[in-house]
mmCIF file of C-alpha atoms and ligand atoms in Angstrom:
data_model
loop_
_atom_site.group_PDB
_atom_site.id
_atom_site.type_symbol
_atom_site.label_atom_id
_atom_site.label_comp_id
_atom_site.label_asym_id
_atom_site.label_seq_id
_atom_site.Cartn_x
_atom_site.Cartn_y
_atom_site.Cartn_z
ATOM 1 C CA MET A 412 239.558 7.601 30.594
ATOM 2 C CA LYS A 413 237.693 4.703 32.187
ATOM 3 C CA PRO A 414 234.047 4.160 31.166
ATOM 4 C CA ASN A 415 231.468 5.076 33.802
ATOM 5 C CA VAL A 416 229.016 2.482 35.002
ATOM 6 C CA TYR A 417 226.187 2.417 37.491
ATOM 7 C CA ILE A 418 225.243 -0.720 39.439
ATOM 8 C CA THR A 419 221.729 -0.703 40.868
ATOM 9 C CA ARG A 420 222.294 -3.021 43.835
ATOM 10 C CA LYS A 421 225.089 -4.036 46.170
ATOM 11 C CA LEU A 422 226.874 -6.943 44.480
ATOM 12 C CA PRO A 423 229.351 -9.440 45.917
ATOM 13 C CA LEU A 424 232.720 -7.704 46.317
ATOM 14 C CA PRO A 425 234.737 -9.811 43.825
ATOM 15 C CA VAL A 426 232.218 -8.918 41.116
ATOM 16 C CA VAL A 427 232.449 -5.200 41.908
ATOM 17 C CA GLU A 428 236.262 -5.421 41.975
ATOM 18 C CA LYS A 429 236.280 -7.029 38.545
ATOM 19 C CA ILE A 430 234.163 -4.201 37.127
ATOM 20 C CA LYS A 431 236.332 -1.592 38.879
ATOM 21 C CA GLU A 432 239.439 -2.855 37.078
ATOM 22 C CA VAL A 433 237.986 -1.456 33.872
ATOM 23 C CA CYS A 434 235.376 1.112 34.901
ATOM 24 C CA GLU A 435 234.620 4.008 37.209
ATOM 25 C CA VAL A 436 231.875 2.514 39.343
ATOM 26 C CA ARG A 437 228.998 4.070 41.183
ATOM 27 C CA MET A 438 226.681 1.694 43.013
ATOM 28 C CA TRP A 439 223.410 1.878 44.920
ATOM 29 C CA ASP A 440 224.664 0.253 48.080
ATOM 30 C CA GLU A 441 221.672 0.288 50.402
ATOM 31 C CA GLU A 442 221.262 -3.314 51.471
ATOM 32 C CA ASP A 443 218.466 -4.948 49.493
ATOM 33 C CA ILE A 444 216.295 -1.968 48.695
ATOM 34 C CA PRO A 445 215.730 -1.193 45.026
ATOM 35 C CA VAL A 446 217.264 2.051 43.843
ATOM 36 C CA PRO A 447 214.652 4.856 43.876
ATOM 37 C CA LYS A 448 213.499 5.990 40.434
ATOM 38 C CA GLU A 449 214.735 9.578 40.950
ATOM 39 C CA VAL A 450 218.217 8.320 41.812
ATOM 40 C CA LEU A 451 218.363 6.077 38.762
ATOM 41 C CA GLU A 452 217.072 8.887 36.539
ATOM 42 C CA LYS A 453 219.990 11.049 37.650
ATOM 43 C CA GLU A 454 222.613 8.298 37.531
ATOM 44 C CA ILE A 455 221.680 7.109 34.052
ATOM 45 C CA GLU A 456 222.305 10.517 32.500
ATOM 46 C CA ASN A 457 226.008 10.148 31.843
ATOM 47 C CA VAL A 458 226.967 6.516 32.321
ATOM 48 C CA ASP A 459 228.316 4.242 29.587
ATOM 49 C CA GLY A 460 227.009 1.080 31.200
ATOM 50 C CA LEU A 461 224.149 0.125 33.505
ATOM 51 C CA TYR A 462 224.181 -3.089 35.564
ATOM 52 C CA CYS A 463 220.639 -3.728 36.782
ATOM 53 C CA LEU A 464 218.325 -6.330 38.292
ATOM 54 C CA LEU A 465 214.812 -7.458 37.391
ATOM 55 C CA THR A 466 213.512 -5.094 40.087
ATOM 56 C CA GLU A 467 214.355 -2.049 37.969
ATOM 57 C CA SER A 468 211.965 -0.890 35.307
ATOM 58 C CA ILE A 469 214.140 0.365 32.469
ATOM 59 C CA ASP A 470 211.450 2.049 30.433
ATOM 60 C CA LYS A 471 211.372 4.493 27.566
ATOM 61 C CA GLU A 472 211.080 7.498 29.829
ATOM 62 C CA LEU A 473 214.144 6.506 31.838
ATOM 63 C CA LEU A 474 216.108 5.723 28.687
ATOM 64 C CA SER A 475 215.265 9.156 27.278
ATOM 65 C CA LYS A 476 217.508 10.588 30.013
ATOM 66 C CA ALA A 477 220.537 8.496 29.011
ATOM 67 C CA ASN A 478 223.042 10.482 26.988
ATOM 68 C CA ASN A 479 225.970 8.034 26.683
ATOM 69 C CA LEU A 480 224.548 4.650 27.560
ATOM 70 C CA LYS A 481 225.992 1.801 25.485
ATOM 71 C CA VAL A 482 224.911 -1.275 27.370
ATOM 72 C CA ILE A 483 222.296 -2.402 29.879
ATOM 73 C CA SER A 484 223.333 -5.607 31.588
ATOM 74 C CA ASN A 485 220.446 -7.352 33.357
ATOM 75 C CA MET A 486 221.387 -9.856 36.043
ATOM 76 C CA ALA A 487 218.587 -12.230 35.011
ATOM 77 C CA VAL A 488 217.654 -14.364 32.062
ATOM 78 C CA GLY A 489 214.230 -12.684 31.806
ATOM 79 C CA TYR A 490 214.344 -9.095 30.578
ATOM 80 C CA ASN A 491 210.678 -8.055 30.595
ATOM 81 C CA ASN A 492 211.727 -5.213 32.941
ATOM 82 C CA ILE A 493 213.548 -3.541 30.053
ATOM 83 C CA ASP A 494 211.966 -1.786 27.087
ATOM 84 C CA VAL A 495 214.256 -3.483 24.573
ATOM 85 C CA ASP A 496 212.742 -1.667 21.588
ATOM 86 C CA ALA A 497 213.355 1.699 23.201
ATOM 87 C CA ALA A 498 216.945 0.675 24.014
ATOM 88 C CA SER A 499 217.523 -0.614 20.471
ATOM 89 C CA GLY A 500 216.113 2.624 19.086
ATOM 90 C CA LYS A 501 218.875 4.464 20.920
ATOM 91 C CA GLY A 502 221.568 1.972 19.849
ATOM 92 C CA ILE A 503 221.891 0.604 23.392
ATOM 93 C CA LEU A 504 222.821 -3.070 23.802
ATOM 94 C CA VAL A 505 220.750 -5.179 26.207
ATOM 95 C CA THR A 506 222.233 -8.320 27.735
ATOM 96 C CA ASN A 507 220.972 -11.103 30.008
ATOM 97 C CA THR A 508 222.283 -14.191 31.813
ATOM 98 C CA PRO A 509 220.953 -17.355 30.175
ATOM 99 C CA GLY A 510 222.372 -20.836 30.737
ATOM 100 C CA VAL A 511 223.981 -20.439 34.156
ATOM 101 C CA LEU A 512 220.687 -20.622 36.034
ATOM 102 C CA THR A 513 218.990 -23.364 34.029
ATOM 103 C CA GLU A 514 219.579 -26.345 36.324
ATOM 104 C CA THR A 515 219.038 -24.418 39.547
ATOM 105 C CA THR A 516 215.704 -23.096 38.318
ATOM 106 C CA ALA A 517 214.693 -26.534 37.021
ATOM 107 C CA ASP A 518 215.485 -27.956 40.480
ATOM 108 C CA LEU A 519 213.250 -25.390 42.144
ATOM 109 C CA THR A 520 210.464 -25.964 39.642
ATOM 110 C CA PHE A 521 210.589 -29.630 40.491
ATOM 111 C CA ALA A 522 210.687 -28.884 44.212
ATOM 112 C CA LEU A 523 207.568 -26.725 43.881
ATOM 113 C CA MET A 524 205.730 -29.440 41.961
ATOM 114 C CA MET A 525 206.439 -31.823 44.767
ATOM 115 C CA ALA A 526 205.769 -29.356 47.575
ATOM 116 C CA ALA A 527 202.394 -28.348 46.135
ATOM 117 C CA GLY A 528 201.401 -31.842 44.977
ATOM 118 C CA ARG A 529 202.335 -33.555 48.248
ATOM 119 C CA ARG A 530 201.275 -30.636 50.472
ATOM 120 C CA LEU A 531 204.671 -30.333 52.156
ATOM 121 C CA VAL A 532 204.275 -26.837 53.587
ATOM 122 C CA GLU A 533 200.737 -27.491 54.767
ATOM 123 C CA ALA A 534 201.888 -30.739 56.408
ATOM 124 C CA SER A 535 204.801 -29.049 58.120
ATOM 125 C CA ASP A 536 202.523 -26.273 59.428
ATOM 126 C CA TYR A 537 200.062 -28.939 60.600
ATOM 127 C CA LEU A 538 202.730 -30.641 62.662
ATOM 128 C CA LYS A 539 204.117 -27.391 64.111
ATOM 129 C CA ALA A 540 200.603 -26.279 65.061
ATOM 130 C CA GLY A 541 200.255 -29.411 67.228
ATOM 131 C CA LYS A 542 197.519 -30.920 65.040
ATOM 132 C CA TRP A 543 199.303 -34.254 64.482
ATOM 133 C CA LYS A 544 197.544 -36.635 66.863
ATOM 134 C CA THR A 545 197.909 -39.930 65.035
ATOM 135 C CA TRP A 546 198.777 -41.584 61.723
ATOM 136 C CA SER A 547 195.601 -41.631 59.731
ATOM 137 C CA PRO A 548 194.716 -43.293 56.396
ATOM 138 C CA MET A 549 193.830 -40.198 54.360
ATOM 139 C CA MET A 550 195.553 -37.501 56.385
ATOM 140 C CA LEU A 551 197.234 -34.838 54.196
ATOM 141 C CA THR A 552 197.058 -36.973 51.096
ATOM 142 C CA GLY A 553 198.241 -35.365 47.874
ATOM 143 C CA GLN A 554 199.011 -36.209 44.262
ATOM 144 C CA ASP A 555 201.627 -38.639 42.965
ATOM 145 C CA MET A 556 204.334 -37.284 40.739
ATOM 146 C CA TYR A 557 205.756 -40.660 39.814
ATOM 147 C CA GLY A 558 204.097 -41.852 36.620
ATOM 148 C CA ALA A 559 201.985 -38.688 36.262
ATOM 149 C CA THR A 560 201.647 -36.551 33.128
ATOM 150 C CA LEU A 561 203.620 -33.317 33.134
ATOM 151 C CA GLY A 562 202.715 -30.433 30.823
ATOM 152 C CA ILE A 563 205.451 -27.880 30.208
ATOM 153 C CA ILE A 564 204.389 -24.509 28.840
ATOM 154 C CA GLY A 565 207.464 -22.998 27.187
ATOM 155 C CA LEU A 566 210.169 -25.440 26.180
ATOM 156 C CA GLY A 567 213.298 -23.334 26.552
ATOM 157 C CA ARG A 568 216.439 -24.389 28.376
ATOM 158 C CA ILE A 569 214.690 -24.634 31.751
ATOM 159 C CA GLY A 570 211.722 -26.486 30.256
ATOM 160 C CA GLU A 571 214.036 -29.086 28.760
ATOM 161 C CA SER A 572 215.860 -29.523 32.056
ATOM 162 C CA VAL A 573 212.568 -30.009 33.880
ATOM 163 C CA ALA A 574 211.614 -32.620 31.258
ATOM 164 C CA LYS A 575 214.869 -34.507 31.944
ATOM 165 C CA ARG A 576 214.132 -34.610 35.656
ATOM 166 C CA ALA A 577 210.564 -35.754 34.955
ATOM 167 C CA LYS A 578 211.860 -38.750 33.026
ATOM 168 C CA GLY A 579 213.513 -39.967 36.250
ATOM 169 C CA PHE A 580 210.035 -39.959 37.798
ATOM 170 C CA ASP A 581 208.670 -41.961 34.864
ATOM 171 C CA MET A 582 206.426 -39.045 33.935
ATOM 172 C CA ASP A 583 204.826 -38.721 30.547
ATOM 173 C CA VAL A 584 205.985 -35.298 29.388
ATOM 174 C CA LEU A 585 203.936 -33.025 27.129
ATOM 175 C CA TYR A 586 204.956 -29.541 26.042
ATOM 176 C CA TYR A 587 203.471 -26.498 24.405
ATOM 177 C CA ASN A 588 205.727 -23.991 22.742
ATOM 178 C CA ARG A 589 205.406 -21.283 20.096
ATOM 179 C CA SER A 590 207.394 -23.480 17.742
ATOM 180 C CA ARG A 591 207.609 -27.264 17.748
ATOM 181 C CA LYS A 592 210.961 -28.722 18.773
ATOM 182 C CA LYS A 593 211.266 -32.010 16.951
ATOM 183 C CA GLU A 594 214.858 -32.638 18.045
ATOM 184 C CA ALA A 595 213.967 -32.222 21.713
ATOM 185 C CA GLU A 596 210.931 -34.465 21.211
ATOM 186 C CA GLU A 597 213.164 -37.259 19.970
ATOM 187 C CA GLU A 598 215.992 -36.684 22.400
ATOM 188 C CA LEU A 599 213.800 -36.393 25.505
ATOM 189 C CA GLY A 600 210.891 -38.610 24.478
ATOM 190 C CA ILE A 601 208.390 -35.787 24.973
ATOM 191 C CA HIS A 602 205.241 -34.914 23.010
ATOM 192 C CA TYR A 603 203.867 -31.679 21.598
ATOM 193 C CA ARG A 604 200.291 -30.646 22.405
ATOM 194 C CA ASP A 605 198.370 -27.466 21.747
ATOM 195 C CA LEU A 606 197.782 -25.488 24.930
ATOM 196 C CA GLU A 607 194.203 -26.603 25.376
ATOM 197 C CA THR A 608 195.011 -30.303 25.061
ATOM 198 C CA LEU A 609 198.051 -30.016 27.301
ATOM 199 C CA LEU A 610 195.941 -28.428 30.036
ATOM 200 C CA LYS A 611 193.300 -31.135 29.752
ATOM 201 C CA GLU A 612 195.753 -34.048 29.829
ATOM 202 C CA SER A 613 198.321 -32.938 32.417
ATOM 203 C CA ASP A 614 198.474 -33.793 36.108
ATOM 204 C CA PHE A 615 201.166 -31.190 36.680
ATOM 205 C CA VAL A 616 201.495 -28.039 34.595
ATOM 206 C CA CYS A 617 204.662 -25.926 34.710
ATOM 207 C CA VAL A 618 204.727 -22.393 33.334
ATOM 208 C CA LEU A 619 208.198 -21.684 31.965
ATOM 209 C CA THR A 620 207.604 -19.312 29.096
ATOM 210 C CA PRO A 621 209.029 -15.773 28.845
ATOM 211 C CA TYR A 622 206.721 -12.923 29.858
ATOM 212 C CA THR A 623 205.747 -10.937 26.782
ATOM 213 C CA PRO A 624 202.582 -9.104 25.691
ATOM 214 C CA GLU A 625 201.541 -12.399 24.035
ATOM 215 C CA THR A 626 201.936 -14.489 27.206
ATOM 216 C CA GLU A 627 200.307 -11.995 29.597
ATOM 217 C CA ASN A 628 197.380 -13.809 31.285
ATOM 218 C CA LEU A 629 198.059 -16.879 29.140
ATOM 219 C CA ILE A 630 196.565 -18.924 31.980
ATOM 220 C CA GLY A 631 193.248 -17.484 33.094
ATOM 221 C CA LYS A 632 189.722 -18.589 33.931
ATOM 222 C CA GLU A 633 189.139 -20.432 30.656
ATOM 223 C CA GLN A 634 192.439 -22.304 30.748
ATOM 224 C CA LEU A 635 192.125 -23.218 34.435
ATOM 225 C CA ALA A 636 188.678 -24.617 33.731
ATOM 226 C CA LEU A 637 190.242 -27.097 31.304
ATOM 227 C CA MET A 638 192.570 -28.551 33.936
ATOM 228 C CA LYS A 639 191.868 -31.665 35.982
ATOM 229 C CA SER A 640 190.516 -31.115 39.491
ATOM 230 C CA SER A 641 193.533 -33.117 40.683
ATOM 231 C CA ALA A 642 196.007 -30.946 38.745
ATOM 232 C CA VAL A 643 198.860 -28.900 40.171
ATOM 233 C CA LEU A 644 199.999 -25.657 38.549
ATOM 234 C CA VAL A 645 203.544 -24.375 39.049
ATOM 235 C CA ASN A 646 204.832 -20.995 37.900
ATOM 236 C CA THR A 647 208.546 -20.213 38.090
ATOM 237 C CA ALA A 648 208.588 -17.847 35.084
ATOM 238 C CA ARG A 649 206.825 -14.513 35.645
ATOM 239 C CA GLY A 650 203.713 -13.643 37.623
ATOM 240 C CA GLY A 651 201.807 -11.858 34.874
ATOM 241 C CA ILE A 652 201.546 -15.037 32.786
ATOM 242 C CA VAL A 653 198.985 -16.503 35.189
ATOM 243 C CA ASN A 654 195.949 -14.412 36.105
ATOM 244 C CA GLU A 655 196.129 -14.370 39.894
ATOM 245 C CA GLY A 656 192.456 -13.537 40.488
ATOM 246 C CA ASP A 657 191.357 -16.435 38.306
ATOM 247 C CA LEU A 658 193.893 -18.738 39.934
ATOM 248 C CA TYR A 659 192.586 -17.824 43.380
ATOM 249 C CA HIS A 660 189.058 -18.806 42.383
ATOM 250 C CA ALA A 661 190.206 -22.052 40.742
ATOM 251 C CA LEU A 662 192.134 -23.062 43.871
ATOM 252 C CA LYS A 663 189.428 -21.975 46.290
ATOM 253 C CA SER A 664 186.635 -23.763 44.436
ATOM 254 C CA GLY A 665 188.642 -26.965 43.927
ATOM 255 C CA GLU A 666 188.728 -26.540 40.167
ATOM 256 C CA ILE A 667 192.428 -27.444 40.462
ATOM 257 C CA PHE A 668 194.166 -29.179 43.368
ATOM 258 C CA ALA A 669 197.089 -26.902 44.211
ATOM 259 C CA ALA A 670 199.587 -24.365 42.966
ATOM 260 C CA GLY A 671 203.263 -23.647 43.541
ATOM 261 C CA LEU A 672 204.244 -20.059 42.824
ATOM 262 C CA ASP A 673 207.701 -18.512 42.851
ATOM 263 C CA VAL A 674 206.664 -15.387 40.955
ATOM 264 C CA PHE A 675 203.872 -12.812 41.205
ATOM 265 C CA LYS A 676 202.439 -9.969 39.188
ATOM 266 C CA GLU A 677 203.542 -7.482 41.856
ATOM 267 C CA GLU A 678 206.704 -8.393 43.727
ATOM 268 C CA PRO A 679 206.873 -8.553 46.656
ATOM 269 C CA ILE A 680 203.281 -9.818 46.749
ATOM 270 C CA SER A 681 201.150 -7.903 49.242
ATOM 271 C CA LEU A 682 200.617 -9.811 52.481
ATOM 272 C CA ASP A 683 196.870 -9.304 52.179
ATOM 273 C CA HIS A 684 196.746 -10.902 48.723
ATOM 274 C CA PRO A 685 193.900 -13.482 48.688
ATOM 275 C CA LEU A 686 196.226 -16.191 47.310
ATOM 276 C CA LEU A 687 198.149 -16.155 50.583
ATOM 277 C CA THR A 688 195.043 -17.211 52.499
ATOM 278 C CA LEU A 689 194.798 -20.575 50.737
ATOM 279 C CA PRO A 690 196.226 -23.779 52.197
ATOM 280 C CA ASN A 691 196.683 -25.320 48.744
ATOM 281 C CA VAL A 692 199.195 -22.802 47.452
ATOM 282 C CA VAL A 693 202.923 -22.901 48.128
ATOM 283 C CA VAL A 694 204.497 -19.486 47.718
ATOM 284 C CA LEU A 695 208.150 -18.496 47.420
ATOM 285 C CA PRO A 696 209.825 -15.077 47.084
ATOM 286 C CA HIS A 697 211.185 -15.444 43.516
ATOM 287 C CA ILE A 698 214.081 -17.761 44.435
ATOM 288 C CA GLY A 699 214.168 -19.964 41.321
ATOM 289 C CA SER A 700 217.838 -19.282 40.647
ATOM 290 C CA ALA A 701 218.843 -18.729 44.266
ATOM 291 C CA SER A 702 221.680 -21.137 44.902
ATOM 292 C CA LYS A 703 224.919 -19.526 46.073
ATOM 293 C CA LYS A 704 226.855 -20.884 43.103
ATOM 294 C CA THR A 705 224.291 -19.864 40.499
ATOM 295 C CA ARG A 706 223.781 -16.351 41.838
ATOM 296 C CA MET A 707 227.565 -15.818 41.761
ATOM 297 C CA ASN A 708 227.644 -17.156 38.203
ATOM 298 C CA MET A 709 224.822 -14.818 37.204
ATOM 299 C CA ALA A 710 226.510 -11.823 38.847
ATOM 300 C CA ASN A 711 229.797 -12.612 37.078
ATOM 301 C CA LEU A 712 228.169 -13.235 33.730
ATOM 302 C CA ALA A 713 226.278 -9.939 33.952
ATOM 303 C CA ALA A 714 229.600 -8.227 34.796
ATOM 304 C CA ASP A 715 231.266 -9.818 31.752
ATOM 305 C CA ASN A 716 228.390 -8.708 29.506
ATOM 306 C CA LEU A 717 228.647 -5.177 30.905
ATOM 307 C CA LEU A 718 232.398 -4.993 30.383
ATOM 308 C CA GLN A 719 232.170 -6.341 26.842
ATOM 309 C CA GLY A 720 229.511 -3.725 26.103
ATOM 310 C CA VAL A 721 231.430 -0.733 27.442
ATOM 311 C CA GLU A 722 234.600 -1.959 25.694
ATOM 312 C CA ARG A 723 232.647 -2.077 22.423
ATOM 313 C CA LYS A 724 233.007 -5.818 22.040
ATOM 314 C CA THR A 725 229.955 -7.908 21.221
ATOM 315 C CA PRO A 726 228.624 -9.165 24.556
ATOM 316 C CA LYS A 727 228.263 -12.929 24.782
ATOM 317 C CA HIS A 728 224.592 -12.775 25.740
ATOM 318 C CA LEU A 729 223.123 -10.023 23.680
ATOM 319 C CA VAL A 730 219.333 -9.771 23.517
ATOM 320 C CA ASN A 731 219.077 -7.198 20.691
ATOM 321 C CA LYS A 732 221.679 -8.603 18.286
ATOM 322 C CA HIS A 733 220.261 -6.579 15.415
ATOM 323 C CA VAL A 734 221.611 -3.390 16.982
ATOM 324 C CA ILE A 735 225.132 -4.625 16.169
ATOM 325 C CA GLU A 736 224.243 -6.447 12.957
ATOM 326 C CA GLU A 737 222.636 -3.336 11.527
ATOM 327 C CA GLY A 738 225.398 -1.053 12.776
ATOM 328 C CA LEU A 739 223.043 0.855 15.079
ATOM 329 C CA SER A 740 225.073 0.556 18.261
ATOM 330 C CA TYR A 741 225.826 3.715 20.150
HETATM 331 C C1 DGY B 873 215.570 -14.647 35.843
HETATM 332 O O1 DGY B 873 216.783 -14.766 35.725
HETATM 333 O O2 DGY B 873 214.857 -14.174 34.964
HETATM 334 C C2 DGY B 873 214.948 -15.151 37.116
HETATM 335 O O3 DGY B 873 213.638 -14.838 37.252
HETATM 336 C C3 DGY B 873 215.772 -14.743 38.316
HETATM 337 O O4 DGY B 873 216.827 -15.618 38.312
#
């Protein structure tokens, strides 16, 4: 008998076909609306595998309804939407999609630094609104990236790729990470700083750390106050790492120069959110990994992880390895 799996969003057909070769598939196929909680609660009861997105909250309560679940495959590198401890407690494997989205997300991080620092969206809106009357010496002037100091918070794969790009702009690259990475320091010519010093010294600060209870509100009032008034903050990790209320005040009062945000505490961000009223913030709808090639790679990788999990093989990108190592798997 084929294993049963549930897919929480309409996926590209070749990916669904690949899963169907091995599994009985049920899929939430409403175009781009997250699966309602009640539907997921029912579907999870008897499936062997769940293929989900970062829009689904896979919490303890939901997992308590799963009777056969062996693997949860998240189509994202971040997995803060899943209660991994609760899954591990039930012997359920949790997988993610690292690696394939690194360069695409680093590209977007760089694009946001430039867009916010050089006021690209504001300038484009200015032109379209018919405000461009003449070339003028200080019109829409921003911050240089070339030769500036970049501070990377969280030196994972994406952080390292951003550092490589920064070298091409002759930037001095600083990083803060839970653990020091001496090899990367040598290889990339980058320097470790504690968070406080990094914030004080950087012209551009990129948030690229995973979202965990420890990193929640890592950047708030106190940290923003340390930054230069010419500094640009970019967040392409998760919204909850930066306190949005504090960021609003820092941007509004000129405590920092600008921000580029791809992620928000609540997604989609409400259209009446105060941050959206500011000219010095560039906002994007969580598209860090959104190139056609990368999203296909992520979808395929998540499918492979799912299939390995339901076939009782060790998935390539397993988050809770100890479940297998300690023989706890379902
Ligand atoms: C992830 O993978 O965690 C991103 O936020 C979406 O690509």
